[in-house]
XYZ file of C-alpha atoms in Angstrom:
132
model
C 0.000 0.000 0.000
C 1.315 3.450 -0.882
C 1.804 6.095 1.803
C -0.744 8.442 0.193
C -3.356 5.648 0.192
C -2.779 5.077 3.904
C -3.060 8.811 4.654
C -6.198 9.151 2.522
C -7.772 6.131 4.193
C -6.941 7.478 7.639
C -8.375 10.890 6.763
C -11.620 9.349 5.511
C -11.907 7.210 8.634
C -11.352 10.267 10.847
C -14.071 12.194 9.015
C -16.510 9.339 9.448
C -15.918 9.377 13.187
C -16.758 13.070 13.558
C -20.269 13.832 14.779
C -22.731 14.770 12.076
C -23.385 18.087 13.823
C -19.875 19.207 12.936
C -20.982 19.357 9.303
C -24.457 20.778 9.844
C -25.072 24.465 9.335
C -26.686 26.302 12.202
C -30.441 26.658 12.199
C -30.929 30.401 12.699
C -34.724 30.138 12.451
C -34.811 27.613 15.275
C -32.393 29.718 17.352
C -34.577 32.800 16.830
C -37.679 30.838 17.883
C -35.937 29.550 21.009
C -34.649 33.039 21.853
C -38.207 34.325 21.494
C -39.542 31.669 23.896
C -36.978 32.674 26.511
C -37.629 36.384 26.004
C -41.349 35.636 26.536
C -40.494 33.724 29.716
C -38.362 36.652 30.913
C -41.148 39.116 30.162
C -43.780 37.158 32.069
C -41.731 35.849 35.009
C -43.082 36.684 38.460
C -39.684 36.184 40.098
C -36.989 38.693 39.066
C -34.373 35.933 39.206
C -36.228 34.123 36.426
C -36.523 37.334 34.415
C -32.747 37.770 34.370
C -32.058 34.056 33.918
C -34.250 33.888 30.797
C -32.759 37.120 29.470
C -29.352 35.431 29.643
C -30.779 32.422 27.791
C -32.184 34.763 25.145
C -28.837 36.488 24.698
C -26.926 33.195 24.579
C -29.210 32.009 21.747
C -28.752 35.250 19.847
C -24.988 35.735 20.084
C -23.737 32.168 20.529
C -20.536 31.102 22.300
C -17.901 33.792 22.104
C -20.465 36.449 21.192
C -20.831 39.779 22.977
C -22.408 39.035 26.346
C -22.483 35.240 26.053
C -22.522 33.909 29.613
C -20.947 30.487 30.033
C -22.455 30.276 33.529
C -25.944 30.354 32.044
C -27.672 27.713 29.940
C -27.459 27.976 26.173
C -30.775 26.509 25.017
C -29.599 26.787 21.398
C -26.363 24.829 21.837
C -27.597 21.923 19.713
C -28.966 24.183 16.975
C -25.867 26.063 15.858
C -23.471 28.789 16.865
C -26.053 31.467 17.648
C -28.762 33.194 15.620
C -26.506 36.121 14.698
C -23.525 34.102 13.439
C -25.840 31.602 11.717
C -27.848 34.267 9.866
C -26.672 35.063 6.337
C -29.165 37.845 5.533
C -27.410 41.170 6.368
C -30.646 43.015 7.251
C -31.818 40.224 9.548
C -28.354 39.996 11.126
C -28.433 43.754 11.850
C -31.902 43.453 13.400
C -30.736 40.546 15.564
C -27.688 42.539 16.678
C -30.046 45.319 17.752
C -32.139 42.847 19.713
C -29.013 41.438 21.347
C -28.100 44.990 22.407
C -31.596 45.456 23.849
C -31.257 42.147 25.701
C -27.878 43.181 27.137
C -29.468 46.466 28.279
C -32.325 44.556 29.927
C -29.841 42.327 31.747
C -28.016 45.430 32.978
C -31.265 47.091 34.103
C -31.470 46.773 37.883
C -35.217 47.490 37.833
C -36.942 44.130 37.291
C -40.080 45.798 35.926
C -38.007 47.638 33.327
C -36.123 44.443 32.447
C -39.423 42.581 32.011
C -40.796 45.327 29.782
C -37.695 45.241 27.580
C -37.822 41.426 27.461
C -41.431 41.594 26.239
C -40.366 44.018 23.510
C -37.523 41.742 22.442
C -39.909 38.769 22.381
C -42.381 40.654 20.177
C -39.634 41.687 17.760
C -38.282 38.134 17.559
C -41.785 36.780 16.955
C -42.204 39.248 14.087
C -39.013 37.875 12.486
C -40.467 34.366 12.060
């Protein structure tokens, strides 16, 4: 067997062992829908802790790991769907709108008034719903 045949065979075997998700493109639509669910939960929570927790989930779905404001200490409900709605969106206008919603979500997280954070979360949820 030639050296190049061995290397080619090894490379093919290695590719077959990789998880299928490594080849799948992110599902921005699903990430947007999940972000919207968590923004809704943040906007309707009766406990301020849940408001802020779901705002973090919303932001994690929007920006993805390594994105501005991604919190590794919080759940990323979109982890199995891609790398975040913003990085997985190819439409420039939609990407810009999502970046604006991520900024609003970061502002809501920073808002120390739970009522104000809930109001902003509800606005983010409505905007995400309109993007579907």
